[in-house]
Amino acid sequence: MRADARANRQELIEAGRRAIAERGTAFSLRTVAQDAGVGIATLYRHFPTRDDLVLGVVDEAWARIDEVVDRHEAEWADDPASAWRSTIQEVAALEIGALAEQIAPFAASETVTAAATLRQLGRETRLAPVLERARAADLLSPDVDAASLVVAIASLSRPLPEHITTILPDHRAWLVDTFVRGLAVDRASNTDA
């Protein structure tokens, strides 16, 4: 793909993400194209249907999660607890919760469900090594699977009202740290008396 085409596609995904966050999946494709600074024909060249654009936005969100996972890959050998906490904190900072909430009703369509199921299987496979490292370091209970973890992080990552972030700027970090500590294996309750 040419550099300009790749840039246009990225602009369309960003404009699509903003449109979904603001209006759900009932957004105007023409408005998305305008916001991206391209013509409607360019939008349709990259995303022939609304479903394709929404899936492109979802794929981009997963790509950002992959970048976070990759960024902390080397840390696992030296400090698994720090790598785990940093990974979860950064994924929560992506605020995928707002996107997930808006896309949920749309995800029930047959077209999207089939495509999303295949994509989800790939993502769970991608996250499996991270979860295994966390389990090996007793940072994650064995009963937590990738899907449950992603849904929990999405719940934690919903944007807080601006006045709350002004009053409590570190609230999300505290909430995510509390969540991460709660995921760890509790050795005290697992010992036989």
XYZ file of C-alpha atoms in Angstrom:
193
model
C 0.000 0.000 0.000
C 1.325 3.434 -0.929
C 2.259 5.795 1.896
C -0.538 8.250 1.057
C -3.120 5.453 0.901
C -1.883 4.125 4.254
C -2.126 7.627 5.740
C -5.667 8.045 4.369
C -6.685 4.698 5.838
C -5.277 5.680 9.225
C -7.102 9.037 9.111
C -10.347 7.218 8.278
C -9.878 4.848 11.214
C -9.215 7.765 13.585
C -12.239 9.670 12.265
C -14.299 6.477 12.571
C -13.147 5.988 16.167
C -14.151 9.548 17.058
C -17.520 9.150 15.318
C -18.226 5.895 17.158
C -17.236 7.424 20.502
C -19.527 10.411 19.902
C -22.503 8.853 18.114
C -22.239 5.088 18.338
C -22.362 3.128 15.113
C -25.150 5.250 13.592
C -22.620 7.734 12.227
C -22.577 9.247 8.752
C -19.936 7.740 6.474
C -19.832 11.016 4.553
C -19.041 12.869 7.800
C -16.287 10.362 8.622
C -14.749 10.942 5.186
C -14.936 14.726 5.645
C -13.411 14.516 9.127
C -10.589 12.399 7.700
C -9.986 14.934 4.949
C -10.757 12.499 2.121
C -13.560 11.946 -0.356
C -16.318 9.412 0.116
C -14.857 7.298 -2.725
C -11.604 6.986 -0.763
C -13.546 5.831 2.284
C -15.350 3.164 0.233
C -12.084 2.054 -1.370
C -10.679 1.287 2.072
C -13.917 0.293 3.812
C -16.636 -0.889 1.398
C -19.238 -1.094 4.191
C -19.943 0.447 7.585
C -19.180 -2.972 9.095
C -15.732 -2.877 7.491
C -14.993 0.543 8.986
C -16.152 -0.503 12.452
C -14.026 -3.648 12.239
C -11.109 -1.482 11.090
C -11.547 0.655 14.208
C -11.673 -2.472 16.389
C -8.571 -3.879 14.691
C -6.765 -0.590 15.343
C -7.680 -0.787 19.035
C -6.226 -4.303 19.159
C -3.105 -3.103 17.327
C -2.605 -0.505 20.055
C -2.943 -3.217 22.691
C -0.366 -5.274 20.775
C 2.012 -2.282 20.811
C 1.674 -2.041 24.596
C 2.339 -5.767 24.989
C 5.393 -5.538 22.715
C 6.733 -2.484 24.532
C 6.856 -4.400 27.835
C 8.068 -7.733 26.441
C 11.679 -7.335 27.615
C 10.678 -6.298 31.155
C 9.203 -9.696 32.018
C 12.585 -11.351 32.597
C 13.763 -8.778 35.152
C 10.587 -7.613 36.876
C 7.384 -9.497 36.021
C 5.266 -7.521 38.500
C 6.304 -4.201 36.974
C 5.818 -5.503 33.418
C 2.336 -6.802 34.288
C 1.251 -3.634 36.086
C 2.634 -1.370 33.328
C 0.955 -3.423 30.615
C -2.455 -3.305 32.311
C -2.083 0.407 33.163
C -1.218 1.317 29.568
C -3.982 -0.810 28.065
C -6.482 0.832 30.431
C -5.151 4.258 29.394
C -6.241 3.467 25.808
C -9.834 3.914 27.040
C -11.161 1.005 25.004
C -14.181 0.920 27.299
C -15.856 3.831 25.526
C -15.375 2.143 22.170
C -16.603 -1.221 23.469
C -19.767 0.322 24.891
C -20.672 2.010 21.608
C -19.876 -1.020 19.461
C -21.616 -3.644 21.623
C -25.084 -3.324 20.009
C -23.531 -3.305 16.533
C -21.474 -6.409 17.304
C -24.629 -8.523 17.400
C -25.028 -8.402 13.596
C -24.212 -11.695 11.876
C -21.577 -10.172 9.597
C -19.744 -8.505 12.434
C -20.122 -11.451 14.810
C -18.503 -13.883 12.357
C -15.598 -11.558 11.568
C -15.138 -10.515 15.193
C -15.105 -14.133 16.391
C -12.193 -14.957 14.081
C -10.354 -11.816 15.127
C -11.007 -12.525 18.817
C -9.494 -15.995 18.542
C -6.336 -14.440 17.128
C -6.203 -11.840 19.886
C -6.680 -14.385 22.645
C -3.810 -16.354 21.131
C -1.696 -13.154 21.114
C -2.493 -12.452 24.762
C -1.975 -16.050 25.906
C 1.815 -15.718 26.465
C 1.303 -12.567 28.550
C -1.294 -14.304 30.693
C 0.956 -17.349 31.070
C 3.865 -15.169 32.237
C 1.600 -13.456 34.737
C 0.329 -16.821 36.005
C 3.888 -18.175 36.298
C 4.760 -15.187 38.501
C 1.566 -15.663 40.584
C 0.300 -12.303 39.302
C -2.816 -13.798 37.705
C -5.180 -16.395 39.041
C -5.500 -19.480 36.799
C -9.250 -18.955 36.395
C -8.889 -15.629 34.521
C -8.978 -16.036 30.739
C -8.069 -13.497 28.044
C -11.669 -12.565 27.229
C -12.523 -11.906 30.891
C -9.394 -9.819 31.351
C -10.093 -7.692 28.262
C -13.717 -7.083 29.315
C -12.579 -6.122 32.821
C -9.974 -3.709 31.456
C -12.598 -2.234 29.125
C -14.807 -1.640 32.164
C -11.957 0.031 34.038
C -10.927 2.129 31.077
C -14.166 3.972 30.485
C -13.426 7.679 30.480
C -14.224 9.377 33.769
C -16.123 12.662 33.793
C -13.729 15.581 33.417
C -14.595 17.054 36.816
C -13.654 13.744 38.474
C -10.281 13.618 36.732
C -9.686 17.207 37.839
C -10.438 16.387 41.477
C -8.815 12.933 41.474
C -6.239 12.912 38.651
C -4.696 9.598 39.761
C -7.977 7.753 40.305
C -7.713 5.506 37.238
C -4.146 4.495 38.119
C -5.267 3.662 41.663
C -8.264 1.714 40.381
C -6.155 -0.273 37.917
C -3.495 -0.982 40.575
C -6.213 -2.250 42.900
C -7.544 -4.441 40.084
C -4.064 -5.805 39.284
C -3.468 -6.684 42.955
C -6.837 -8.446 43.028
C -5.876 -10.632 40.060
C -2.843 -12.066 41.849
C -2.854 -15.507 43.378
C -3.538 -15.203 47.081
C -1.073 -17.655 48.615
C -2.436 -17.092 52.126
C -5.914 -18.366 51.226
C -4.519 -21.249 49.163
C -2.520 -22.866 51.975
C -3.907 -25.802 53.886
C -4.328 -25.187 57.595
